[in-house]
mmCIF file of C-alpha atoms and ligand atoms in Angstrom:
data_model
loop_
_atom_site.group_PDB
_atom_site.id
_atom_site.type_symbol
_atom_site.label_atom_id
_atom_site.label_comp_id
_atom_site.label_asym_id
_atom_site.label_seq_id
_atom_site.Cartn_x
_atom_site.Cartn_y
_atom_site.Cartn_z
ATOM 1 C CA MET I 1082 -126.237 129.930 235.406
ATOM 2 C CA THR I 1083 -128.204 128.327 237.710
ATOM 3 C CA THR I 1084 -130.376 130.617 239.998
ATOM 4 C CA ARG I 1085 -130.637 129.998 243.733
ATOM 5 C CA ARG I 1086 -134.491 130.184 242.893
ATOM 6 C CA VAL I 1087 -134.017 127.199 240.446
ATOM 7 C CA ARG I 1088 -132.056 125.141 243.068
ATOM 8 C CA LYS I 1089 -134.456 125.667 245.979
ATOM 9 C CA LYS I 1090 -137.362 124.970 243.887
ATOM 10 C CA CYS I 1091 -135.599 121.522 242.686
ATOM 11 C CA GLN I 1092 -134.147 120.531 246.225
ATOM 12 C CA ALA I 1093 -137.891 121.280 247.345
ATOM 13 C CA LEU I 1094 -139.284 118.818 244.825
ATOM 14 C CA VAL I 1095 -136.380 116.221 245.378
ATOM 15 C CA SER I 1096 -136.680 116.212 248.834
ATOM 16 C CA THR I 1097 -140.363 115.449 248.765
ATOM 17 C CA LEU I 1098 -140.042 112.070 246.772
ATOM 18 C CA ALA I 1099 -139.397 108.583 248.467
ATOM 19 C CA LEU I 1100 -137.007 106.571 246.327
ATOM 20 C CA PRO I 1101 -137.641 102.930 245.944
ATOM 21 C CA ARG I 1102 -134.601 100.739 247.643
ATOM 22 C CA PRO I 1103 -132.791 99.176 245.603
ATOM 23 C CA PHE I 1104 -133.402 102.370 243.204
ATOM 24 C CA SER I 1105 -134.223 101.612 239.467
ATOM 25 C CA VAL I 1106 -135.592 104.048 237.138
ATOM 26 C CA GLU I 1107 -138.483 101.502 236.398
ATOM 27 C CA SER I 1108 -139.351 101.387 240.057
ATOM 28 C CA LEU I 1109 -139.277 105.170 240.674
ATOM 29 C CA ILE I 1110 -141.612 105.361 237.339
ATOM 30 C CA HIS I 1111 -144.190 102.644 238.987
ATOM 31 C CA ASP I 1112 -144.370 104.248 242.344
ATOM 32 C CA LEU I 1113 -144.726 107.626 240.518
ATOM 33 C CA SER I 1114 -147.697 106.284 238.641
ATOM 34 C CA LEU I 1115 -149.253 105.006 241.939
ATOM 35 C CA GLN I 1116 -148.475 108.039 243.592
ATOM 36 C CA ARG I 1117 -150.301 110.483 241.559
ATOM 37 C CA GLY I 1118 -152.575 108.201 240.187
ATOM 38 C CA ARG I 1119 -151.626 108.511 236.605
ATOM 39 C CA ALA I 1120 -149.505 106.188 234.314
ATOM 40 C CA ILE I 1121 -146.175 107.226 233.282
ATOM 41 C CA ARG I 1122 -144.676 104.818 230.592
ATOM 42 C CA LEU I 1123 -140.862 104.222 229.359
ATOM 43 C CA ARG I 1124 -141.080 103.674 225.767
ATOM 44 C CA SER I 1125 -138.058 103.736 222.876
ATOM 45 C CA LEU I 1126 -137.579 106.271 220.488
ATOM 46 C CA PRO I 1127 -136.360 104.927 217.391
ATOM 47 C CA THR I 1128 -132.929 105.530 216.822
ATOM 48 C CA GLY I 1129 -131.567 108.631 215.308
ATOM 49 C CA PHE I 1130 -134.379 111.151 216.501
ATOM 50 C CA GLY I 1131 -132.622 111.887 219.918
ATOM 51 C CA ALA I 1132 -130.047 114.039 218.542
ATOM 52 C CA HIS I 1133 -131.672 117.368 219.075
ATOM 53 C CA ALA I 1134 -133.784 116.359 221.736
ATOM 54 C CA CYS I 1135 -133.349 115.402 225.404
ATOM 55 C CA GLY I 1136 -136.261 112.790 224.957
ATOM 56 C CA LEU I 1137 -139.876 113.401 225.038
ATOM 57 C CA VAL I 1138 -143.171 113.061 226.837
ATOM 58 C CA ILE I 1139 -146.241 112.819 225.425
ATOM 59 C CA SER I 1140 -148.996 113.588 227.887
ATOM 60 C CA THR I 1141 -152.158 111.715 226.647
ATOM 61 C CA ASP I 1142 -155.624 111.923 228.829
ATOM 62 C CA THR I 1143 -154.523 109.073 231.048
ATOM 63 C CA ALA I 1144 -150.726 108.989 230.820
ATOM 64 C CA ASP I 1145 -147.402 110.416 230.637
ATOM 65 C CA GLU I 1146 -145.238 108.579 228.089
ATOM 66 C CA ILE I 1147 -141.577 109.106 228.566
ATOM 67 C CA TYR I 1148 -139.873 108.155 225.038
ATOM 68 C CA VAL I 1149 -136.102 108.016 225.002
ATOM 69 C CA GLU I 1150 -133.976 107.038 222.204
ATOM 70 C CA GLU I 1151 -133.254 103.210 222.647
ATOM 71 C CA LYS I 1152 -129.675 103.039 221.230
ATOM 72 C CA THR I 1153 -127.814 104.408 224.042
ATOM 73 C CA THR I 1154 -125.981 103.430 227.229
ATOM 74 C CA ARG I 1155 -127.778 102.190 230.066
ATOM 75 C CA PHE I 1156 -126.977 105.598 232.166
ATOM 76 C CA HIS I 1157 -127.711 107.330 229.448
ATOM 77 C CA ARG I 1158 -131.271 106.373 229.095
ATOM 78 C CA ASP I 1159 -131.706 106.355 232.941
ATOM 79 C CA HIS I 1160 -130.485 110.130 232.839
ATOM 80 C CA ILE I 1161 -132.724 111.101 229.710
ATOM 81 C CA ALA I 1162 -135.931 109.470 231.844
ATOM 82 C CA LEU I 1163 -135.108 111.235 234.766
ATOM 83 C CA HIS I 1164 -134.703 113.988 233.280
ATOM 84 C CA GLU I 1165 -138.256 113.657 231.442
ATOM 85 C CA ILE I 1166 -139.457 113.011 234.861
ATOM 86 C CA GLY I 1167 -138.353 116.230 235.778
ATOM 87 C CA HIS I 1168 -139.742 118.174 233.214
ATOM 88 C CA ILE I 1169 -143.311 115.903 234.350
ATOM 89 C CA LEU I 1170 -142.934 116.450 238.174
ATOM 90 C CA MET I 1171 -142.348 120.132 237.569
ATOM 91 C CA HIS I 1172 -145.322 120.536 235.849
ATOM 92 C CA HIS I 1173 -143.395 122.149 232.704
ATOM 93 C CA ASP I 1174 -145.532 123.017 229.768
ATOM 94 C CA ASN I 1175 -143.462 122.497 226.836
ATOM 95 C CA GLY I 1176 -145.467 124.701 224.752
ATOM 96 C CA GLY I 1177 -147.322 121.858 222.800
ATOM 97 C CA ARG I 1178 -149.759 122.479 220.744
ATOM 98 C CA GLU I 1179 -150.677 119.185 220.074
ATOM 99 C CA ASP I 1180 -154.252 118.154 219.608
ATOM 100 C CA PRO I 1181 -154.381 115.118 222.475
ATOM 101 C CA GLY I 1182 -156.445 112.948 220.477
ATOM 102 C CA ALA I 1183 -154.480 112.965 217.226
ATOM 103 C CA LEU I 1184 -151.393 112.271 219.213
ATOM 104 C CA SER I 1185 -153.070 109.370 221.090
ATOM 105 C CA ALA I 1186 -154.173 107.855 217.662
ATOM 106 C CA LEU I 1187 -150.323 108.395 216.524
ATOM 107 C CA LEU I 1188 -149.004 106.714 219.777
ATOM 108 C CA PRO I 1189 -149.406 102.865 218.887
ATOM 109 C CA ASN I 1190 -147.492 103.475 215.670
ATOM 110 C CA LEU I 1191 -145.451 106.654 215.808
ATOM 111 C CA SER I 1192 -143.769 107.104 212.367
ATOM 112 C CA PRO I 1193 -140.552 109.074 212.075
ATOM 113 C CA GLU I 1194 -142.480 112.167 210.553
ATOM 114 C CA ALA I 1195 -144.762 112.212 213.458
ATOM 115 C CA ILE I 1196 -141.773 112.063 215.771
ATOM 116 C CA SER I 1197 -140.042 114.974 214.110
ATOM 117 C CA ARG I 1198 -143.302 117.134 214.239
ATOM 118 C CA ILE I 1199 -143.708 116.728 217.639
ATOM 119 C CA LEU I 1200 -140.091 117.307 218.140
ATOM 120 C CA ALA I 1201 -140.339 120.251 216.123
ATOM 121 C CA ARG I 1202 -142.906 121.906 218.537
ATOM 122 C CA THR I 1203 -141.597 120.853 222.020
ATOM 123 C CA SER I 1204 -139.421 124.033 223.070
ATOM 124 C CA TYR I 1205 -139.072 124.245 227.013
ATOM 125 C CA THR I 1206 -137.647 127.604 228.252
ATOM 126 C CA THR I 1207 -133.663 127.560 229.197
ATOM 127 C CA GLU I 1208 -134.801 127.701 232.637
ATOM 128 C CA GLN I 1209 -137.024 124.802 232.474
ATOM 129 C CA GLU I 1210 -134.065 122.711 231.195
ATOM 130 C CA GLN I 1211 -131.905 123.517 233.830
ATOM 131 C CA GLU I 1212 -134.728 122.365 236.236
ATOM 132 C CA ALA I 1213 -135.255 119.113 234.198
ATOM 133 C CA GLU I 1214 -131.521 118.573 234.573
ATOM 134 C CA LEU I 1215 -131.058 119.552 238.071
ATOM 135 C CA VAL I 1216 -134.045 117.163 239.329
ATOM 136 C CA ALA I 1217 -132.414 114.660 237.378
ATOM 137 C CA SER I 1218 -128.918 115.037 238.990
ATOM 138 C CA LEU I 1219 -130.536 115.300 242.719
ATOM 139 C CA ILE I 1220 -132.558 111.911 242.216
ATOM 140 C CA ARG I 1221 -129.491 110.125 240.941
ATOM 141 C CA ALA I 1222 -127.544 111.701 244.366
ATOM 142 C CA LYS I 1223 -130.624 110.742 246.343
ATOM 143 C CA ALA I 1224 -130.598 107.584 245.027
ATOM 144 C CA GLY I 1225 -126.883 107.181 245.511
ATOM 145 C CA THR I 1226 -126.357 106.362 241.850
ATOM 146 C CA LEU I 1227 -124.077 109.046 240.862
ATOM 147 C CA ALA I 1228 -121.103 107.725 238.869
ATOM 148 C CA PRO I 1229 -118.286 107.057 241.347
ATOM 149 C CA LEU I 1230 -116.029 109.207 239.644
ATOM 150 C CA PRO I 1231 -116.078 113.176 240.741
ATOM 151 C CA SER I 1232 -117.850 114.928 238.102
ATOM 152 C CA THR I 1233 -115.765 117.698 236.290
ATOM 153 C CA GLY I 1234 -116.484 121.196 234.885
ATOM 154 C CA VAL I 1235 -120.031 122.835 234.993
ATOM 155 C CA ARG I 1236 -121.685 119.872 236.666
ATOM 156 C CA GLY I 1237 -119.045 118.974 239.191
ATOM 157 C CA LYS I 1238 -119.297 122.754 240.563
ATOM 158 C CA LEU I 1239 -122.952 122.551 240.356
ATOM 159 C CA GLU I 1240 -123.039 119.392 242.553
ATOM 160 C CA VAL I 1241 -120.195 120.832 244.988
ATOM 161 C CA SER I 1242 -122.782 124.307 245.091
ATOM 162 C CA LEU I 1243 -125.896 121.829 245.866
ATOM 163 C CA GLY I 1244 -123.721 120.114 248.611
ATOM 164 C CA ILE I 1245 -124.064 116.941 246.608
ATOM 165 C CA ARG I 1246 -120.300 116.654 246.147
ATOM 166 C CA GLU I 1247 -117.411 118.298 248.559
HETATM 167 ZN ZN1 LIG E 602 -135.544 118.746 228.659
#
């Protein structure tokens, strides 16, 4: 159940975002990197690691690296990337106890074992996951890139209550 407080917080955040036109996740990432003075990079996660995670953000001293499973649809990739951007913009602490130095050493050549270890340590709260998901949906709605067919079920109801859909 998404609370009114969570919705307000996410709507406030997305309302401050100037989205690129035409919209693409890549250009949004480019713009956000410039605005924040801190790079966001989109990277591919080898197949098979996305099953139990929404994606992955690894923050180093200089950049936020978003890892998205490579073998999925463009739509799904974009959505995962936006979800992870949601985590970044909401300043979610994933409880990561990683040593940033050790992680950046791993970055050029992430092994499956290393990725599994990192994923196992990534734990957002349910509310943080709702916020990230809501931010992703709100960015899509604002950019006008929502799927043309009305959403059904929980997401459809959520969009109605948010005023995204009638
Ligand atoms: Zn998440």
